[in-house]
Coordinates of C-alpha atoms in Angstrom, one line a residue:
M177 CA 0.1 0.0 -0.1
T178 CA 1.2 3.5 -0.6
A179 CA 0.8 7.0 -0.3
A180 CA -0.3 6.8 -4.2
D181 CA -3.2 4.7 -3.3
Y182 CA -5.2 7.8 -2.0
P183 CA -7.0 8.8 -5.2
E184 CA -10.6 7.4 -4.7
R185 CA -12.5 6.3 -7.8
V186 CA -16.0 5.8 -6.6
V187 CA -17.7 3.6 -9.1
D188 CA -21.6 3.0 -8.4
A189 CA -24.4 4.4 -10.2
I190 CA -22.3 7.1 -11.9
G191 CA -22.5 6.5 -15.6
P192 CA -19.5 7.5 -18.0
D193 CA -21.4 10.6 -19.3
M194 CA -22.4 11.8 -15.8
A195 CA -18.6 11.2 -14.7
A196 CA -17.4 13.0 -17.8
S197 CA -19.8 16.0 -17.3
A198 CA -18.8 16.4 -13.6
S199 CA -15.1 16.5 -14.5
S200 CA -15.4 19.2 -17.1
H201 CA -17.4 21.5 -14.6
Q202 CA -15.6 21.3 -11.5
P203 CA -17.4 23.1 -8.6
I204 CA -15.6 25.4 -6.1
V205 CA -15.3 24.2 -2.5
I206 CA -16.8 26.6 0.2
P207 CA -16.2 25.7 3.7
V208 CA -19.0 26.9 6.1
G209 CA -18.4 27.7 9.8
A210 CA -15.3 26.9 11.7
N211 CA -14.2 23.9 14.2
P212 CA -10.9 23.8 16.1
T213 CA -11.4 20.0 16.8
P214 CA -8.6 18.3 15.2
I215 CA -8.6 15.2 13.2
W216 CA -5.5 13.0 12.2
G217 CA -3.4 16.0 13.5
M218 CA -5.3 18.8 11.5
T219 CA -8.2 20.9 11.7
A220 CA -11.5 20.4 9.8
A221 CA -10.6 23.4 7.6
E222 CA -7.2 22.1 6.7
R223 CA -8.5 18.6 6.0
L224 CA -11.1 20.1 3.5
R225 CA -8.2 22.1 1.9
R226 CA -6.3 19.0 1.4
M227 CA -9.3 17.0 0.1
A228 CA -10.1 19.9 -2.5
A229 CA -6.3 20.1 -3.5
A230 CA -6.2 16.3 -4.1
R231 CA -8.9 16.5 -6.6
G232 CA -7.9 19.8 -8.2
L233 CA -11.0 21.7 -6.8
P234 CA -10.6 25.5 -6.3
L235 CA -11.3 26.3 -2.7
A236 CA -13.6 29.3 -1.9
G237 CA -12.9 31.7 -4.9
D238 CA -15.7 33.1 -7.2
A239 CA -18.5 33.6 -5.0
D240 CA -20.8 33.7 -7.9
A241 CA -19.7 30.6 -9.6
A242 CA -22.6 28.3 -10.8
G243 CA -21.5 25.2 -9.0
A244 CA -20.3 24.9 -5.4
L245 CA -19.6 22.2 -2.9
L246 CA -20.7 23.6 0.5
A247 CA -19.0 21.7 3.4
N248 CA -20.0 22.0 6.9
L249 CA -17.0 22.2 9.3
R250 CA -19.0 21.0 12.1
F251 CA -18.6 17.5 10.6
A252 CA -16.0 15.3 9.4
F253 CA -16.9 13.3 6.2
D254 CA -15.2 10.4 4.1
P255 CA -13.4 11.8 1.1
A256 CA -15.3 9.2 -1.0
W257 CA -18.3 11.7 -0.6
L258 CA -16.6 14.4 -2.8
P259 CA -16.4 12.6 -6.2
Y260 CA -19.8 11.1 -5.3
L261 CA -21.5 14.6 -5.0
I262 CA -19.4 16.2 -7.8
A263 CA -21.1 13.8 -10.1
R264 CA -24.6 14.6 -8.7
P265 CA -25.4 18.5 -9.1
G266 CA -28.3 19.5 -6.9
T267 CA -27.5 16.9 -4.2
V268 CA -26.9 17.3 -0.5
L269 CA -25.7 15.0 2.1
T270 CA -27.2 15.3 5.6
R271 CA -26.8 13.9 9.1
E272 CA -30.1 13.9 11.2
G273 CA -31.4 16.5 8.8
V274 CA -28.4 19.0 9.0
P275 CA -26.6 19.5 5.8
V276 CA -23.0 18.2 5.8
L277 CA -21.9 18.3 2.1
A278 CA -24.0 19.8 -0.9
H279 CA -23.4 20.4 -4.5
V280 CA -25.5 23.5 -5.2
T281 CA -25.8 25.0 -8.6
T282 CA -28.2 28.1 -8.0
P283 CA -27.8 31.1 -5.7
A284 CA -31.3 30.3 -3.9
D285 CA -30.0 26.6 -3.2
R286 CA -26.7 28.1 -1.9
A287 CA -28.3 30.7 0.4
R288 CA -30.8 28.1 1.9
V289 CA -27.9 25.4 2.5
M290 CA -25.4 27.8 3.9
A291 CA -28.2 29.1 6.2
A292 CA -28.9 25.6 7.6
M293 CA -25.4 24.9 7.9
E294 CA -24.7 28.1 9.9
A295 CA -27.7 27.5 12.1
D296 CA -26.9 23.7 12.6
G297 CA -30.6 23.2 11.9
P298 CA -32.5 21.0 9.5
L299 CA -32.8 22.0 6.0
D300 CA -35.9 22.4 3.7
P301 CA -34.3 20.7 0.7
G302 CA -36.6 22.1 -1.9
T303 CA -35.8 20.6 -5.2
L304 CA -32.3 19.3 -3.8
A305 CA -32.0 15.4 -3.8
V306 CA -31.3 14.4 -0.2
I307 CA -28.8 11.6 0.9
A308 CA -29.0 10.8 4.6
A309 CA -25.7 9.6 5.9
E310 CA -27.4 7.4 8.4
A311 CA -29.1 5.5 5.6
D312 CA -28.0 1.8 5.0
E313 CA -27.2 2.5 1.2
G314 CA -23.6 1.8 0.3
I315 CA -21.5 2.6 -2.5
F316 CA -18.8 0.6 -4.5
N317 CA -15.2 2.0 -4.2
E318 CA -13.2 0.6 -7.2
A319 CA -9.9 1.9 -5.9
L320 CA -10.4 0.1 -2.5
R321 CA -12.2 -2.8 -4.1
K322 CA -15.1 -3.0 -1.8
R323 CA -18.8 -1.8 -1.2
E324 CA -18.6 0.8 1.5
K325 CA -20.8 3.1 3.5
P326 CA -18.8 6.4 3.7
F327 CA -18.9 8.2 7.1
A328 CA -20.3 11.6 7.9
E329 CA -20.2 12.4 11.6
R330 CA -20.3 15.5 13.9
L331 CA -16.9 16.4 14.7
V332 CA -16.6 16.9 18.5
P333 CA -13.6 16.0 20.7
A334 CA -15.5 12.9 22.3
A335 CA -16.2 11.4 18.8
V336 CA -12.6 11.9 17.2
P337 CA -11.3 8.3 18.1
A338 CA -14.6 6.9 16.5
I339 CA -14.4 9.2 13.5
E340 CA -10.5 8.2 13.1
R341 CA -11.3 4.8 13.3
A342 CA -14.1 5.1 10.6
S343 CA -11.6 6.9 8.5
Y344 CA -8.8 4.4 8.8
T345 CA -11.4 1.6 8.1
G346 CA -12.8 3.4 5.2
A347 CA -9.1 3.4 3.8
Y348 CA -8.9 -0.4 4.2
K349 CA -9.1 -2.5 0.9
G350 CA -12.0 -4.7 1.1
V351 CA -10.2 -7.4 -1.1
T352 CA -6.8 -8.4 0.1
D353 CA -4.6 -11.0 1.8
L354 CA -5.5 -12.6 5.3
L355 CA -2.7 -10.8 7.1
T356 CA -3.4 -7.4 5.9
K357 CA -7.4 -8.0 6.4
Y358 CA -7.3 -9.7 9.8
L359 CA -3.7 -9.3 11.7
W360 CA -2.4 -6.0 10.6
P361 CA -5.5 -3.5 11.2
E362 CA -5.2 -2.6 14.9
W363 CA -1.4 -2.5 14.8
A364 CA -1.4 -0.3 11.8
L365 CA -4.2 1.9 13.2
W366 CA -2.1 2.6 16.4
I367 CA 0.9 3.3 14.2
T368 CA -0.9 5.6 11.9
R369 CA -2.4 7.7 14.7
L370 CA 1.1 8.0 16.2
C371 CA 2.6 9.1 12.9
A372 CA -0.2 11.6 12.0
R373 CA 0.0 13.2 15.6
A374 CA 4.1 13.4 15.2
G375 CA 3.9 14.9 11.6
I376 CA 5.5 12.0 10.2
S377 CA 4.8 11.8 6.3
P378 CA 3.7 8.6 4.5
N379 CA 7.0 8.9 2.4
Q380 CA 9.0 8.8 5.7
V381 CA 7.2 5.6 6.6
T382 CA 8.0 4.1 3.4
A383 CA 11.7 5.1 3.7
V384 CA 12.0 3.3 7.0
G385 CA 10.2 0.4 5.5
S386 CA 12.6 0.3 2.6
V387 CA 15.5 -0.1 4.9
L388 CA 14.0 -2.8 6.9
C389 CA 13.1 -4.6 3.7
I390 CA 16.7 -4.6 2.7
I391 CA 17.9 -5.7 6.1
A392 CA 15.4 -8.7 6.1
T393 CA 16.6 -9.7 2.6
I394 CA 20.3 -9.8 4.0
A395 CA 19.1 -11.7 7.0
F396 CA 17.2 -14.4 4.9
W397 CA 20.5 -14.6 2.6
Y398 CA 22.7 -15.6 5.8
G399 CA 20.1 -18.1 7.0
W400 CA 19.0 -16.0 10.0
F401 CA 15.5 -16.5 9.2
W402 CA 13.8 -15.7 12.7
S403 CA 15.6 -12.4 12.7
G404 CA 14.7 -11.7 9.0
L405 CA 11.0 -12.6 9.6
A406 CA 10.7 -10.3 12.7
I407 CA 12.2 -7.6 10.6
G408 CA 10.2 -8.6 7.6
L409 CA 6.9 -8.4 9.8
V410 CA 7.6 -4.8 10.9
F411 CA 8.4 -3.7 7.2
M412 CA 5.0 -5.5 6.1
V413 CA 2.9 -3.7 8.8
L414 CA 4.6 -0.1 7.7
D415 CA 3.8 -1.2 4.1
T416 CA 0.2 -0.9 5.2
V417 CA 0.6 2.0 7.4
D418 CA 2.1 4.4 4.7
G419 CA -1.0 4.1 2.4
K420 CA -3.4 4.2 5.3
L421 CA -1.6 7.4 6.6
A422 CA -1.7 8.9 3.1
R423 CA -5.4 8.5 2.8
C424 CA -6.2 9.5 6.5
T425 CA -4.2 12.8 6.4
I426 CA -4.9 13.4 2.7
T427 CA -1.4 13.4 1.6
S428 CA 0.0 11.9 -1.6
S429 CA 2.9 12.3 -3.9
A430 CA 4.2 11.1 -7.4
L431 CA 7.3 10.2 -5.5
G432 CA 5.5 8.1 -2.8
N433 CA 3.6 6.4 -5.6
A434 CA 6.6 5.4 -7.6
W435 CA 8.6 4.5 -4.5
D436 CA 6.3 2.5 -2.6
H437 CA 4.9 0.6 -5.6
G438 CA 8.4 0.0 -6.8
V439 CA 9.5 -1.5 -3.6
D440 CA 6.3 -3.6 -3.4
L441 CA 6.8 -4.8 -6.9
I442 CA 10.5 -5.5 -6.8
H443 CA 11.3 -6.9 -3.3
P444 CA 9.4 -10.3 -3.1
P445 CA 11.6 -12.1 -5.8
F446 CA 14.8 -11.1 -3.9
W447 CA 13.2 -12.3 -0.7
W448 CA 12.5 -15.8 -2.2
W449 CA 16.0 -15.9 -3.6
A450 CA 17.6 -15.0 -0.5
W451 CA 15.5 -17.5 1.4
A452 CA 16.5 -20.4 -0.9
A453 CA 20.2 -19.5 -0.6
G454 CA 20.0 -19.1 3.2
C455 CA 18.9 -22.6 3.4
T456 CA 22.5 -23.6 3.0
P457 CA 24.0 -21.6 6.1
Y458 CA 21.0 -22.8 8.0
G459 CA 21.8 -26.4 7.3
H460 CA 19.3 -27.6 5.0
P461 CA 20.5 -26.7 1.6
L462 CA 18.6 -27.2 -1.7
S463 CA 20.2 -29.1 -4.4
H464 CA 21.6 -27.5 -7.5
D465 CA 18.6 -28.6 -9.5
G466 CA 16.2 -27.9 -6.8
F467 CA 17.4 -24.6 -6.3
V468 CA 17.2 -23.7 -9.9
A469 CA 13.7 -25.3 -10.2
V470 CA 12.3 -23.4 -7.1
I471 CA 13.7 -19.9 -8.2
A472 CA 12.6 -20.4 -12.0
A473 CA 9.0 -21.4 -10.7
M474 CA 8.8 -18.4 -8.3
L475 CA 10.0 -15.7 -10.7
F476 CA 8.0 -17.1 -13.7
G477 CA 4.8 -17.4 -11.4
Y478 CA 5.3 -14.0 -9.8
V479 CA 5.7 -12.1 -13.1
A480 CA 3.1 -14.1 -15.2
Q481 CA 0.4 -13.6 -12.2
R482 CA 1.2 -9.8 -12.4
L483 CA 0.9 -9.9 -16.2
I484 CA -2.7 -11.7 -15.9
E485 CA -3.8 -9.2 -13.4
G486 CA -2.7 -6.3 -15.7
A487 CA -4.4 -8.0 -18.7
F488 CA -7.7 -8.5 -16.7
I489 CA -7.7 -4.8 -15.8
A490 CA -6.9 -3.7 -19.3
R491 CA -9.6 -6.0 -20.9
F492 CA -12.5 -5.5 -18.4
G493 CA -11.6 -2.4 -16.4
M494 CA -11.3 -3.9 -12.9
H495 CA -9.1 -6.2 -10.8
I496 CA -9.4 -9.9 -11.3
H497 CA -9.7 -10.2 -7.6
V498 CA -13.2 -8.4 -7.5
W499 CA -15.0 -10.3 -10.4
E500 CA -16.7 -13.0 -8.6
R501 CA -17.0 -13.8 -4.8
F502 CA -14.4 -16.9 -5.3
D503 CA -11.9 -14.2 -6.8
S504 CA -12.2 -12.2 -3.8
R505 CA -11.8 -15.2 -1.4
F506 CA -8.9 -16.6 -3.3
R507 CA -7.1 -13.2 -3.0
L508 CA -6.9 -14.0 0.7
V509 CA -4.5 -16.7 0.0
T510 CA -3.1 -16.2 -3.4
A511 CA 0.6 -16.5 -3.8
R512 CA 1.5 -13.0 -3.0
R513 CA 4.1 -11.9 -0.4
N514 CA 2.0 -12.1 2.7
P515 CA 0.5 -15.6 2.4
N516 CA 4.0 -16.8 1.2
M517 CA 5.6 -15.4 4.3
V518 CA 2.9 -17.5 6.4
I519 CA 4.1 -20.7 4.4
L520 CA 7.7 -19.9 5.1
F521 CA 7.0 -19.3 8.7
A522 CA 5.2 -22.8 9.0
G523 CA 8.2 -24.5 7.4
L524 CA 10.7 -22.7 9.8
V525 CA 8.5 -23.7 12.8
V526 CA 9.3 -27.3 12.0
T527 CA 13.1 -26.3 11.2
R528 CA 12.8 -27.0 7.6
P529 CA 13.1 -23.6 5.6
D530 CA 13.7 -25.7 2.6
W531 CA 10.4 -27.3 2.7
G532 CA 8.8 -23.8 3.2
I533 CA 10.5 -22.4 0.0
V534 CA 9.4 -25.5 -2.1
A535 CA 6.0 -25.2 -0.9
V536 CA 5.9 -21.5 -1.7
A537 CA 7.2 -22.4 -5.2
V538 CA 4.4 -25.0 -5.6
W539 CA 1.9 -22.6 -4.3
T540 CA 3.0 -20.0 -6.7
M541 CA 2.4 -22.3 -9.8
A542 CA -0.9 -23.3 -8.6
S543 CA -2.1 -19.6 -7.9
L544 CA -0.8 -19.0 -11.5
V545 CA -3.2 -21.7 -13.0
V546 CA -6.0 -20.3 -11.0
H547 CA -5.4 -16.8 -12.3
L548 CA -5.0 -18.0 -16.0
V549 CA -8.2 -20.0 -15.8
R550 CA -10.1 -17.2 -14.3
L551 CA -8.8 -14.9 -17.2
F552 CA -9.9 -17.3 -19.8
Q553 CA -13.2 -17.9 -18.1
A554 CA -13.9 -14.2 -18.1
M555 CA -13.1 -14.0 -21.7
V556 CA -15.5 -16.7 -22.6
V557 CA -18.1 -14.8 -20.6
A558 CA -17.7 -11.8 -22.5
R559 CA -17.9 -13.4 -25.8
Q560 CA -21.1 -14.8 -24.9
G561 CA -22.3 -11.1 -24.8
R562 CA -22.5 -11.0 -20.9
R563 CA -21.0 -8.1 -18.9
I564 CA -18.1 -8.5 -16.6
V565 CA -19.1 -6.8 -13.4
S566 CA -17.9 -7.1 -9.7
W567 CA -19.9 -8.9 -7.4
L568 CA -19.4 -6.2 -5.1
A569 CA -21.0 -3.5 -7.2

């Protein structure tokens, strides 16, 4: 995960024509009111400014502009609501009747919504479409690969922990591996809060993680597997933290994108190679032919799976792991870094790291077959004239 994972592309009932129209007529963003209560180490006004900047939206500006997004600073809302309302002029998001965020297009609507926000009272919507934040309906977030219910809550000191948790949870991918989904969340939330309050940037977290990744590789190479696993564990948690920190604090950069994604893409094969080499000093060396076969299988399987995932996105416009329920469940255990580390850990527990790396090679090839079959199945379905859509949509 990375700082550049931040951009939210909300895909639900928004059609391509509506989305194109919204992007060509960007509204100005107008903060209404004031709120000193900090969230993720920043004021509500600063958080709104960052959200607007991240989407290229002008803040305040032309008071007579036709379209405006009015944001009530008494509330904190999920960044996913911005693109959602941008695509829906004449819509207002409310919480217990009080307007939180509104996309208005006429002076009369603007005046009526601003008056309700300033009075902290219920809104007479008139012709505006109303979305109640407390309603059960959700939206599908393609960037995070999940159906979600974005939050919009009153920002008061007592509510900050719950709002930060909702913000953090909202930044979590719904379809990911089992460690990221079930083991990391609480650890990463604690570290993310600490970093936000200390002013530590996502890129600084990525830098620390990169150093730990290199140290873990060296430890594996020399057969210091337990030390390497401990260091790698910290790196893997930080690999989750940097992306969550970026989304929660609304910070992102091209450098963070290239850096973090580059580390994520490049380091796994080096870990597997180092682990296989480290079996010799550990005392359970692989044979020459076994070493070559394991590394060849893992390198080929790793690259081929990435290519299949890219081909699926290019052909069908979505991740292969969100097509059907099976694909989302298989993503929990597919041969990516974190599930592979579980296998290596199991091998080390029985003092046979060589068995662990062989098992990872076998699982990598098995996962490759599953991905290849799913790609061909999707192509067959498409040729039959049926749309390929996510089961989460």
